Amino acid sequence: MSRKTDRSNRKRKRVGWDNELAVVIPRMDEQPINFEDEDKDMHDVVLVVQGKKFFCSKIILAKHSGIMKSMFFGPYEEREKKEIELHDVSIVDFNNFLLLIHGALEVNDENLVGLLKLSNMWLAPIPLKKCRDFLMNESEKPIKDRYDLSVQYDFEDVKTSIVKNVTNTYEFRQLIPDDIKTFDPSTMALFLEKSLKLNGITPGKPEVWPLYNIDPYGCESPISQRHQRAPSPFRRDSPSPPHGRNRGRAARRREARESPSSPSDESDFRWDNLNWNIND
């Protein structure tokens, strides 16, 4: 075994399998806080997650989680247990949750989803607020993922901020669900307002020509004049049509005869030209 491989094995170890992928977390002794320490003076409860034991403090967990407080100090059978098994929780997410409430972990895009799940499930307001603040101000996840998380956990301010910061129709379309029946009712008015704004429409304000077309990339281009309303020949205030083929044949002949610069007879015109050519 090479020195590099041996060093890697000492730093990390495999703790389980999930969907055919190995779940790897740092060793407890390499973390800021070691939850494998069996010192009885440092813990008063053992929480088992997927067969792995975490030695924890009831008081710290109860201060951050309403569910944990009821479980440890309420009228439940878990109150008297020294070892409690937790279900529907992954080892990595629970380890991150413990580090977060002990102030030894910052929220990032990698641990955000797991921390949101546990913080919401266990009614932990402080960890949930940290996740909400990160989602609104620092997360670099795609706009669709950020919006779906804000809807899932009912973050009204995050939803409003995401929709208001949409700058083009491409981002706007990503927020529209595939099934319109699943549309979040609380944001329908906000979406309508953003749609009108992207199309250059302001409610209660008359439109000023020319209108503008907005392409999917947010660029604006004035509508051609030919798309605007053309004068109708049936309106009295319409200007007279220009000289051309639309005029009647009789009117063109009458103007030709009345014009002083044009001959009154087509035959005279032809003979004049002929005489002029002969004399020349």
XYZ file of N, CA and C in Angstrom:
840
model
N 0.849 -1.200 0.000
C 0.000 0.000 0.000
C 0.881 1.246 0.000
N 0.546 2.200 -0.854
C 1.344 3.412 -0.946
C 1.133 4.284 0.274
N 2.070 5.224 0.461
C 1.965 6.138 1.596
C 0.738 7.032 1.464
N 0.434 7.456 0.216
C -0.715 8.339 -0.010
C -2.019 7.621 0.307
N -2.142 6.354 -0.104
C -3.357 5.591 0.162
C -3.514 5.323 1.645
N -2.420 5.024 2.322
C -2.478 4.768 3.755
C -2.924 6.009 4.512
N -2.414 7.185 4.102
C -2.818 8.435 4.756
C -4.303 8.704 4.544
N -4.804 8.409 3.342
C -6.217 8.621 3.059
C -7.095 7.713 3.899
N -6.678 6.479 4.101
C -7.461 5.544 4.899
C -7.472 5.929 6.363
N -6.392 6.534 6.841
C -6.359 6.958 8.237
C -7.286 8.134 8.475
N -7.445 8.994 7.476
C -8.257 10.201 7.664
C -9.752 9.911 7.596
N -10.140 8.962 6.727
C -11.555 8.725 6.516
C -11.861 7.233 6.609
N -13.113 6.922 6.860
C -13.540 5.530 6.881
C -14.970 5.447 6.377
N -15.278 4.326 5.792
C -16.615 4.118 5.269
C -17.532 3.664 6.403
N -18.728 4.254 6.413
C -19.641 3.957 7.508
C -20.939 3.336 7.029
N -21.157 3.199 5.740
C -22.397 2.597 5.277
C -22.584 2.801 3.797
N -23.668 2.246 3.293
C -23.974 2.343 1.865
C -25.370 2.909 1.709
N -25.517 3.798 0.724
C -26.810 4.425 0.456
C -26.963 4.543 -1.049
N -27.941 3.791 -1.612
C -28.160 3.800 -3.063
C -26.892 3.425 -3.825
N -26.222 2.390 -3.316
C -25.031 1.841 -3.961
C -23.849 2.808 -3.955
N -23.910 3.881 -3.172
C -22.798 4.814 -3.053
C -22.308 4.808 -1.618
N -21.017 4.758 -1.418
C -20.466 4.733 -0.069
C -20.604 6.095 0.575
N -21.108 6.129 1.806
C -21.208 7.364 2.567
C -19.941 7.515 3.388
N -19.204 8.577 3.167
C -17.923 8.780 3.821
C -17.980 10.067 4.626
N -17.643 10.009 5.900
C -17.587 11.197 6.744
C -16.232 11.218 7.440
N -15.781 12.383 7.872
C -14.506 12.458 8.588
C -14.572 11.697 9.907
N -13.449 11.206 10.356
C -13.390 10.527 11.641
C -13.737 11.506 12.750
N -14.415 10.977 13.776
C -14.854 11.823 14.873
C -13.691 12.506 15.577
N -12.548 11.804 15.666
C -11.428 12.391 16.386
C -10.759 13.508 15.588
N -11.136 13.675 14.308
C -10.576 14.755 13.504
C -11.522 15.945 13.415
N -12.714 15.849 14.009
C -13.683 16.935 13.986
C -13.462 17.857 15.190
N -13.997 19.098 15.122
C -13.860 20.010 16.270
C -14.455 19.435 17.549
N -15.544 18.677 17.413
C -16.184 18.044 18.570
C -16.323 16.555 18.284
N -15.903 15.742 19.228
C -15.937 14.294 19.053
C -17.172 13.728 19.739
N -18.095 13.180 18.945
C -19.316 12.602 19.503
C -19.188 11.098 19.724
N -17.958 10.585 19.636
C -17.702 9.180 19.962
C -17.072 9.016 21.346
N -16.899 10.127 22.026
C -16.292 10.090 23.360
C -17.289 9.482 24.348
N -16.932 8.377 24.952
C -17.827 7.660 25.858
C -17.693 8.117 27.304
N -17.009 9.211 27.545
C -16.855 9.724 28.907
C -18.235 10.058 29.479
N -18.611 9.429 30.572
C -19.936 9.626 31.164
C -20.145 11.042 31.680
N -19.056 11.728 31.983
C -19.198 13.105 32.454
C -19.517 14.074 31.315
N -19.363 13.629 30.071
C -19.562 14.504 28.919
C -20.858 14.220 28.167
N -21.589 13.175 28.559
C -22.846 12.874 27.871
C -23.815 12.232 28.862
N -25.091 12.317 28.530
C -26.104 11.663 29.356
C -27.131 10.903 28.518
N -26.892 10.801 27.203
C -27.777 10.032 26.343
C -26.982 9.563 25.127
N -27.347 8.397 24.626
C -26.715 7.848 23.422
C -27.783 7.750 22.338
N -27.536 8.409 21.213
C -28.460 8.374 20.077
C -27.854 7.497 18.989
N -28.635 6.530 18.527
C -28.164 5.561 17.541
C -28.796 5.890 16.194
N -27.943 6.111 15.197
C -28.396 6.432 13.835
C -27.757 5.436 12.879
N -28.584 4.619 12.253
C -28.114 3.601 11.310
C -27.003 2.733 11.914
N -27.175 2.385 13.187
C -26.221 1.517 13.863
C -25.027 2.225 14.466
N -24.878 3.513 14.240
C -23.738 4.260 14.784
C -24.188 5.038 16.017
N -23.363 5.002 17.074
C -23.697 5.652 18.332
C -23.100 7.059 18.403
N -23.932 8.003 18.840
C -23.506 9.381 19.090
C -23.758 9.678 20.565
N -22.697 10.069 21.284
C -22.802 10.375 22.711
C -23.063 11.874 22.855
N -24.267 12.198 23.327
C -24.738 13.586 23.288
C -25.202 14.055 24.662
N -25.532 15.347 24.699
C -26.063 15.976 25.909
C -27.538 16.308 25.695
N -28.385 15.849 26.593
C -29.817 16.123 26.473
C -30.115 17.617 26.542
N -29.419 18.318 27.410
C -29.717 19.737 27.614
C -29.434 20.541 26.347
N -28.301 20.284 25.713
C -27.961 21.032 24.494
C -28.965 20.739 23.385
N -29.318 19.470 23.214
C -30.299 19.116 22.190
C -31.665 19.714 22.500
N -32.062 19.691 23.777
C -33.376 20.215 24.153
C -33.457 21.727 23.971
N -32.343 22.439 24.147
C -32.357 23.892 23.966
C -32.571 24.295 22.508
N -32.173 23.436 21.585
C -32.283 23.778 20.165
C -33.492 23.141 19.489
N -34.025 22.069 20.042
C -35.101 21.337 19.380
C -36.276 21.117 20.320
N -37.453 21.547 19.870
C -38.650 21.315 20.665
C -39.017 19.844 20.737
N -38.765 19.107 19.667
C -39.062 17.674 19.668
C -38.143 16.939 20.635
N -36.864 17.294 20.632
C -35.922 16.661 21.554
C -36.274 16.990 23.004
N -36.709 18.196 23.249
C -37.084 18.582 24.615
C -38.253 17.742 25.114
N -39.257 17.563 24.257
C -40.407 16.743 24.652
C -40.007 15.286 24.836
N -39.099 14.800 23.989
C -38.698 13.396 24.064
C -37.879 13.111 25.324
N -36.997 14.051 25.700
C -36.115 13.811 26.844
C -36.761 14.163 28.178
N -37.619 15.189 28.186
C -38.154 15.684 29.464
C -39.675 15.659 29.521
N -40.321 15.126 28.496
C -41.773 15.031 28.490
C -42.258 13.683 28.987
N -43.580 13.475 28.976
C -44.152 12.209 29.476
C -44.082 11.094 28.437
N -42.870 10.765 28.025
C -42.687 9.717 27.022
C -41.721 8.672 27.562
N -41.779 7.482 26.968
C -40.944 6.385 27.455
C -39.466 6.625 27.189
N -39.153 7.461 26.173
C -37.747 7.747 25.887
C -37.065 8.509 27.020
N -37.867 9.099 27.894
C -37.295 9.898 28.981
C -36.385 9.077 29.878
N -36.727 7.823 30.091
C -35.962 6.975 30.998
C -34.886 6.167 30.278
N -34.838 6.245 28.963
C -33.870 5.449 28.221
C -32.514 6.132 28.171
N -31.481 5.336 28.230
C -30.124 5.846 28.090
C -29.632 5.764 26.645
N -30.316 4.949 25.865
C -29.936 4.777 24.468
C -31.204 4.805 23.618
N -31.242 5.715 22.653
C -32.435 5.923 21.823
C -32.041 5.816 20.357
N -32.824 5.065 19.606
C -32.562 4.922 18.171
C -33.426 5.908 17.389
N -32.799 6.624 16.464
C -33.499 7.594 15.619
C -33.705 7.000 14.228
N -34.902 7.196 13.694
C -35.245 6.645 12.391
C -35.369 7.767 11.354
N -35.284 7.380 10.086
C -35.411 8.321 8.957
C -34.374 9.441 9.033
N -33.193 9.109 9.539
C -32.114 10.096 9.651
C -30.838 9.450 9.128
N -30.081 10.205 8.334
C -28.802 9.687 7.849
C -27.681 10.081 8.806
N -26.610 9.309 8.794
C -25.478 9.574 9.678
C -24.851 10.929 9.376
N -24.659 11.216 8.096
C -24.005 12.471 7.711
C -24.839 13.669 8.139
N -26.151 13.619 7.882
C -27.014 14.751 8.234
C -27.070 14.961 9.742
N -27.151 13.876 10.502
C -27.216 14.025 11.953
C -25.899 14.546 12.510
N -24.794 14.062 11.979
C -23.490 14.563 12.420
C -23.358 16.061 12.127
N -23.813 16.491 10.943
C -23.773 17.920 10.608
C -24.690 18.733 11.514
N -25.840 18.170 11.858
C -26.764 18.877 12.746
C -26.138 19.087 14.120
N -25.494 18.056 14.642
C -24.838 18.194 15.941
C -23.728 19.245 15.892
N -22.932 19.222 14.836
C -21.861 20.214 14.712
C -22.432 21.626 14.597
N -23.559 21.770 13.897
C -24.156 23.100 13.721
C -24.649 23.676 15.041
N -25.353 22.880 15.840
C -25.892 23.411 17.092
C -24.795 23.609 18.134
N -23.646 22.992 17.926
C -22.508 23.215 18.823
C -21.597 24.327 18.304
N -21.973 24.974 17.207
C -21.188 26.089 16.673
C -19.915 25.681 15.981
N -19.832 24.435 15.514
C -18.603 23.942 14.891
C -18.766 23.700 13.393
N -19.849 24.209 12.790
C -20.085 23.979 11.364
C -20.825 25.169 10.771
N -20.441 25.529 9.541
C -21.134 26.570 8.790
C -22.006 25.919 7.721
N -23.152 26.527 7.468
C -24.048 26.011 6.434
C -23.444 26.283 5.061
N -23.509 25.295 4.174
C -23.058 25.474 2.793
C -24.009 24.724 1.862
N -23.745 24.813 0.564
C -24.641 24.185 -0.411
C -24.637 22.666 -0.320
N -23.584 22.077 0.226
C -23.511 20.622 0.319
C -24.351 20.076 1.470
N -24.366 20.773 2.604
C -25.105 20.254 3.758
C -26.459 20.930 3.954
N -26.818 21.861 3.068
C -28.031 22.657 3.260
C -29.286 21.797 3.299
N -29.458 20.909 2.339
C -30.696 20.127 2.242
C -30.886 19.248 3.472
N -29.829 18.561 3.905
C -29.942 17.703 5.076
C -30.226 18.481 6.352
N -29.582 19.629 6.510
C -29.824 20.447 7.704
C -31.235 21.018 7.712
N -31.731 21.403 6.547
C -33.114 21.889 6.473
C -34.101 20.801 6.884
N -33.856 19.594 6.430
C -34.761 18.486 6.744
C -34.828 18.233 8.247
N -33.674 18.112 8.900
C -33.665 17.810 10.334
C -34.142 18.999 11.161
N -33.747 20.202 10.790
C -34.162 21.384 11.549
C -35.667 21.566 11.492
N -36.259 21.300 10.356
C -37.711 21.421 10.229
C -38.422 20.265 10.930
N -37.887 19.060 10.822
C -38.517 17.879 11.424
C -38.466 17.933 12.943
N -37.388 18.464 13.499
C -37.225 18.493 14.944
C -37.563 19.852 15.559
N -38.158 20.735 14.794
C -38.571 22.058 15.297
C -37.401 22.766 15.978
N -36.345 22.945 15.205
C -35.140 23.621 15.704
C -35.061 25.004 15.059
N -35.531 26.063 15.717
C -35.638 27.384 15.075
C -34.300 28.029 14.726
N -33.304 27.895 15.593
C -32.022 28.559 15.326
C -31.303 27.927 14.130
N -31.143 26.597 14.075
C -30.554 26.008 12.867
C -31.370 26.297 11.608
N -32.701 26.320 11.741
C -33.547 26.598 10.581
C -33.334 28.020 10.076
N -33.160 28.964 10.981
C -32.913 30.350 10.575
C -31.563 30.488 9.869
N -30.560 29.770 10.359
C -29.258 29.814 9.692
C -29.355 29.277 8.264
N -30.123 28.212 8.098
C -30.310 27.659 6.752
C -31.081 28.631 5.868
N -32.084 29.274 6.428
C -32.878 30.235 5.651
C -32.026 31.414 5.211
N -31.227 31.948 6.116
C -30.369 33.085 5.771
C -29.355 32.704 4.690
N -28.800 31.516 4.792
C -27.845 31.080 3.767
C -28.533 30.910 2.421
N -29.729 30.340 2.429
C -30.460 30.115 1.180
C -30.784 31.432 0.485
N -31.077 32.457 1.232
C -31.474 33.727 0.635
C -30.276 34.574 0.218
N -29.183 34.517 0.951
C -28.092 35.468 0.728
C -26.822 34.879 0.130
N -26.558 33.604 0.340
C -25.251 33.068 -0.036
C -25.292 31.849 -0.951
N -26.397 31.158 -1.012
C -26.444 29.917 -1.780
C -26.205 30.174 -3.266
N -25.435 29.281 -3.889
C -25.173 29.342 -5.328
C -25.879 28.217 -6.079
N -26.863 27.620 -5.453
C -27.654 26.607 -6.136
C -28.437 27.244 -7.285
N -28.846 26.453 -8.283
C -29.678 26.997 -9.363
C -30.947 27.637 -8.815
N -31.453 28.615 -9.535
C -32.610 29.370 -9.061
C -33.817 28.466 -8.842
N -33.963 27.443 -9.667
C -35.076 26.503 -9.511
C -34.966 25.756 -8.199
N -33.782 25.271 -7.836
C -33.592 24.536 -6.581
C -33.831 25.437 -5.378
N -33.336 26.664 -5.438
C -33.531 27.584 -4.314
C -35.009 27.914 -4.119
N -35.706 28.113 -5.221
C -37.135 28.434 -5.108
C -37.924 27.238 -4.576
N -37.622 26.034 -5.043
C -38.332 24.846 -4.564
C -38.111 24.635 -3.066
N -36.895 24.866 -2.587
C -36.635 24.737 -1.149
C -37.400 25.784 -0.352
N -37.467 27.002 -0.867
C -38.196 28.054 -0.155
C -39.687 27.752 -0.100
N -40.233 27.126 -1.149
C -41.644 26.731 -1.135
C -41.856 25.551 -0.191
N -40.951 24.581 -0.221
C -41.084 23.386 0.609
C -41.092 23.718 2.095
N -40.255 24.679 2.495
C -40.158 25.024 3.913
C -40.838 26.348 4.243
N -41.638 26.851 3.308
C -42.502 28.010 3.545
C -41.708 29.239 3.993
N -40.631 29.541 3.271
C -39.850 30.749 3.530
C -40.403 31.874 2.642
N -41.361 32.630 3.156
C -42.030 33.648 2.349
C -41.061 34.722 1.865
N -40.174 35.182 2.748
C -39.248 36.238 2.349
C -38.263 35.749 1.293
N -37.871 34.476 1.370
C -36.948 33.928 0.367
C -37.647 33.812 -0.983
N -38.895 33.343 -0.985
C -39.655 33.252 -2.231
C -39.800 34.623 -2.879
N -40.165 35.615 -2.088
C -40.343 36.966 -2.627
C -39.045 37.508 -3.195
N -37.945 37.290 -2.488
C -36.649 37.790 -2.953
C -36.238 37.135 -4.265
N -36.449 35.830 -4.387
C -36.048 35.121 -5.609
C -36.845 35.610 -6.807
N -38.161 35.740 -6.654
C -39.001 36.164 -7.783
C -38.703 37.606 -8.168
N -38.509 38.481 -7.198
C -38.241 39.885 -7.509
C -36.897 40.078 -8.193
N -35.951 39.192 -7.948
C -34.621 39.324 -8.554
C -34.513 38.659 -9.922
N -35.600 38.095 -10.428
C -35.596 37.532 -11.784
C -35.433 38.670 -12.788
N -34.518 38.502 -13.740
C -34.200 39.581 -14.678
C -34.581 39.274 -16.117
N -34.928 38.031 -16.447
C -35.278 37.708 -17.829
C -36.270 36.559 -17.846
N -36.840 36.322 -19.017
C -37.877 35.304 -19.147
C -37.325 33.888 -19.008
N -36.036 33.688 -19.271
C -35.445 32.351 -19.112
C -35.505 31.921 -17.641
N -35.080 32.790 -16.728
C -35.161 32.475 -15.300
C -36.615 32.360 -14.860
N -37.470 33.216 -15.405
C -38.876 33.212 -15.011
C -39.542 31.881 -15.360
N -39.247 31.346 -16.534
C -39.844 30.076 -16.952
C -39.375 28.916 -16.084
N -38.170 29.003 -15.546
C -37.669 27.922 -14.687
C -38.472 27.809 -13.396
N -39.066 28.893 -12.952
C -39.820 28.886 -11.701
C -41.243 28.391 -11.882
N -41.721 28.295 -13.127
C -43.082 27.838 -13.368
C -43.116 26.311 -13.266
N -43.982 25.737 -12.418
C -44.033 24.272 -12.285
C -44.588 23.617 -13.546
N -44.217 22.359 -13.756
C -44.724 21.622 -14.916
C -46.233 21.450 -14.852
N -46.741 21.203 -13.663
C -48.184 21.086 -13.458
C -48.680 22.367 -12.802
N -49.465 23.144 -13.532
C -49.912 24.438 -13.020
C -50.777 24.288 -11.775
N -51.358 23.092 -11.564
C -52.195 22.876 -10.387
C -51.374 22.885 -9.105
N -50.086 22.626 -9.213
C -49.220 22.622 -8.031
C -48.611 23.993 -7.761
N -49.070 25.006 -8.462
C -48.521 26.355 -8.293
C -48.802 26.852 -6.881
N -47.796 27.470 -6.279
C -47.931 27.981 -4.916
C -48.887 29.171 -4.910
N -50.058 29.063 -4.256
C -51.039 30.159 -4.299
C -50.516 31.465 -3.714
N -49.621 31.385 -2.746
C -49.158 32.604 -2.080
C -48.289 33.480 -2.972
N -47.788 32.932 -4.077
C -46.907 33.711 -4.947
C -47.524 33.998 -6.313
N -48.794 33.676 -6.521
C -49.408 33.882 -7.835
C -49.452 35.361 -8.202
N -49.827 36.218 -7.248
C -49.863 37.654 -7.529
C -48.465 38.187 -7.831
N -47.474 37.679 -7.118
C -46.096 38.114 -7.347
C -45.615 37.687 -8.733
N -45.981 36.489 -9.149
C -45.600 36.013 -10.481
C -46.290 36.826 -11.569
N -47.550 37.163 -11.368
C -48.267 37.969 -12.358
C -47.627 39.342 -12.499
N -47.284 39.946 -11.387
C -46.631 41.258 -11.431
C -45.291 41.189 -12.161
N -44.501 40.136 -11.888
C -43.213 39.991 -12.566
C -43.399 39.723 -14.060
N -44.413 38.941 -14.424
C -44.678 38.666 -15.839
C -45.039 39.942 -16.588
N -45.878 40.778 -15.996
C -46.239 42.049 -16.637
C -45.018 42.950 -16.788
N -44.183 42.971 -15.776
C -42.997 43.822 -15.828
C -42.033 43.371 -16.915
N -41.833 42.057 -17.040
C -40.931 41.549 -18.073
C -41.449 41.836 -19.475
N -42.763 41.991 -19.613
C -43.355 42.293 -20.911
C -43.610 43.785 -21.106
N -43.074 44.610 -20.227
C -43.168 46.049 -20.387
C -44.527 46.629 -20.099
N -45.321 45.952 -19.261
C -46.672 46.411 -18.958
C -46.733 46.838 -17.500
N -47.235 48.064 -17.284
C -47.416 48.585 -15.932
C -48.899 48.786 -15.680
N -49.506 48.050 -14.746
C -50.942 48.212 -14.493
C -51.293 49.647 -14.113
N -52.381 50.173 -14.725
C -52.836 51.521 -14.427
C -52.107 52.612 -15.167
N -51.166 52.252 -16.038
C -50.406 53.248 -16.780
C -50.592 53.004 -18.269
N -51.023 54.034 -19.053
C -51.230 53.830 -20.493
C -49.931 53.518 -21.203
N -50.052 52.706 -22.244
C -48.874 52.331 -23.003
C -48.432 53.465 -23.915
N -47.160 53.597 -24.117
C -46.574 54.618 -24.975
C -45.910 53.920 -26.144
N -46.309 54.323 -27.367
C -45.694 53.718 -28.549
C -44.297 54.265 -28.746
N -43.343 53.512 -29.290
C -43.549 52.124 -29.677
C -43.434 51.173 -28.512
N -44.153 50.064 -28.605
C -44.000 49.006 -27.622
C -42.663 48.314 -27.832
N -42.325 47.413 -26.934
C -41.040 46.715 -27.032
C -41.262 45.219 -26.930
N -40.544 44.519 -27.764
C -40.502 43.062 -27.667
C -39.330 42.663 -26.788
N -39.532 41.679 -25.902
C -38.467 41.193 -25.024
C -38.193 39.742 -25.394
N -36.979 39.471 -25.831
C -36.636 38.112 -26.220
C -36.257 37.306 -24.983
N -36.071 35.978 -25.100
C -35.754 35.153 -23.917
C -34.487 35.545 -23.191
N -33.586 36.335 -23.816
C -32.335 36.718 -23.176
C -32.412 38.108 -22.557
N -33.627 38.705 -22.528
C -33.798 39.984 -21.862
C -33.512 41.189 -22.717
N -33.254 41.018 -24.036
C -32.967 42.149 -24.911
C -34.276 42.748 -25.412
N -34.290 44.049 -25.603
C -35.477 44.750 -26.055
C -35.257 45.301 -27.448
N -36.292 45.268 -28.278
C -36.216 45.823 -29.623
C -37.546 46.460 -29.954
N -37.546 47.687 -30.529
C -38.813 48.355 -30.829
C -39.562 47.644 -31.934
N -40.873 47.622 -31.806
C -41.706 47.030 -32.839
C -41.671 47.910 -34.079
N -41.603 47.317 -35.250
C -41.553 48.069 -36.498
C -42.817 48.891 -36.667
N -42.680 50.017 -37.360
C -43.813 50.902 -37.566
C -44.926 50.211 -38.348
N -44.581 49.251 -39.155
C -45.610 48.613 -39.960
C -46.540 47.756 -39.107
N -46.116 47.429 -37.862
C -46.977 46.667 -36.980
C -47.952 47.563 -36.228
N -47.750 48.874 -36.308
C -48.651 49.766 -35.618
C -49.936 49.927 -36.421
N -50.879 50.590 -35.842
C -52.191 50.738 -36.460
C -52.097 51.602 -37.709
N -52.524 51.061 -38.845
C -52.478 51.796 -40.107
C -53.764 52.585 -40.299
N -53.703 53.756 -40.961
C -54.923 54.539 -41.200
C -55.889 53.787 -42.088
N -57.166 53.848 -41.749
C -58.197 53.157 -42.514
C -58.772 54.083 -43.571
N -59.020 53.594 -44.808
C -59.611 54.447 -45.848
C -61.057 54.784 -45.579
N -61.663 54.135 -44.563
C -63.066 54.392 -44.270
C -63.253 55.448 -43.186
N -62.164 55.944 -42.592
C -62.278 56.987 -41.586
C -62.100 58.348 -42.232
N -62.900 59.329 -41.807
C -62.851 60.655 -42.400
C -61.554 61.379 -42.086
N -60.996 61.040 -40.924
C -59.777 61.735 -40.535
C -58.532 61.095 -41.121
N -58.712 60.055 -41.970
C -57.553 59.398 -42.551
C -56.982 60.252 -43.663
N -55.678 60.321 -43.794
C -55.083 61.104 -44.884
C -55.368 60.464 -46.229
N -55.377 61.285 -47.266
C -55.633 60.780 -48.614
C -54.481 59.887 -49.038
N -54.786 58.832 -49.779
C -53.724 57.910 -50.193
C -52.764 58.578 -51.146
N -51.516 58.156 -51.166
C -50.533 58.758 -52.063
C -50.814 58.380 -53.506
N -50.152 59.152 -54.442
C -50.327 58.850 -55.858
C -49.734 57.492 -56.152
N -50.453 56.679 -56.895
C -49.963 55.352 -57.221
C -51.034 54.513 -57.854
N -50.814 53.212 -57.828
C -51.736 52.326 -58.518
C -53.074 52.218 -57.819
N -53.147 52.643 -56.538
C -54.413 52.578 -55.831
C -55.410 53.621 -56.316
N -54.934 54.623 -57.021
C -55.840 55.647 -57.538
C -56.562 55.131 -58.766
N -57.759 55.722 -59.028
C -58.541 55.310 -60.185
C -57.903 55.744 -61.500
N -58.186 54.980 -62.551
C -57.619 55.300 -63.866
C -58.148 56.626 -64.384
N -59.443 56.894 -64.172
C -60.031 58.161 -64.646
C -59.393 59.350 -63.947
N -59.107 59.206 -62.645
C -58.488 60.314 -61.924
C -57.088 60.587 -62.441
N -56.344 59.534 -62.770
C -55.004 59.746 -63.305
C -55.039 60.444 -64.664
N -55.997 60.068 -65.530
C -56.113 60.723 -66.837
C -56.513 62.188 -66.688
N -57.445 62.463 -65.747
C -57.891 63.834 -65.547
C -56.751 64.714 -65.073
N -55.949 64.219 -64.152
C -54.817 65.001 -63.683
C -53.781 65.197 -64.773
N -53.630 64.182 -65.649
C -52.671 64.320 -66.742
C -53.095 65.397 -67.730
N -54.410 65.511 -67.991
C -54.885 66.534 -68.926
C -54.807 67.920 -68.322
N -55.090 68.010 -66.979
C -55.111 69.316 -66.334
C -53.723 69.821 -65.990
N -52.744 68.967 -66.002
C -51.394 69.395 -65.650
C -50.805 70.234 -66.771
N -50.283 71.449 -66.489
C -49.756 72.322 -67.551
C -48.475 71.793 -68.177
N -47.771 70.938 -67.476
C -46.504 70.449 -68.003
C -46.650 69.226 -68.875
N -47.861 68.668 -68.932
C -48.072 67.465 -69.726
C -48.991 67.766 -70.885
N -48.815 67.182 -72.077
C -49.695 67.433 -73.226
C -51.088 66.925 -72.958
N -52.084 67.563 -73.595
C -53.481 67.194 -73.394
C -53.865 65.969 -74.176
N -53.080 65.624 -75.186
C -53.404 64.469 -76.016
C -52.162 63.609 -76.168
N -52.352 62.329 -76.049
C -51.217 61.432 -76.161
C -50.642 61.439 -77.567
N -51.525 61.657 -78.618
C -51.036 61.687 -80.000
C -50.119 62.874 -80.238
N -50.490 64.073 -79.685
C -49.632 65.245 -79.819
C -48.272 64.987 -79.190
N -48.315 64.307 -78.051
C -47.059 64.023 -77.358
C -46.135 63.169 -78.215
N -46.700 62.190 -78.876
C -45.880 61.322 -79.700
C -45.357 62.053 -80.944
N -46.233 62.858 -81.586
C -45.789 63.586 -82.781
C -44.746 64.637 -82.424
N -44.925 65.297 -81.305
C -43.925 66.289 -80.896
C -42.561 65.641 -80.761
N -42.538 64.505 -80.125
C -41.263 63.808 -79.981
C -40.688 63.412 -81.328
N -41.595 62.971 -82.227
C -41.130 62.555 -83.550
C -40.564 63.729 -84.328
N -41.306 64.894 -84.309
C -40.828 66.079 -85.012
C -39.514 66.564 -84.434
N -39.429 66.479 -83.136
C -38.196 66.941 -82.479
C -37.015 66.099 -82.901
N -37.237 64.816 -83.027
C -36.159 63.931 -83.459
C -35.775 64.181 -84.910
N -36.804 64.457 -85.786
C -36.512 64.692 -87.203
C -35.751 65.990 -87.385
N -36.245 67.070 -86.733
C -35.588 68.373 -86.871
C -34.172 68.327 -86.344
N -33.963 67.518 -85.330
C -32.632 67.432 -84.751
C -31.669 66.714 -85.671
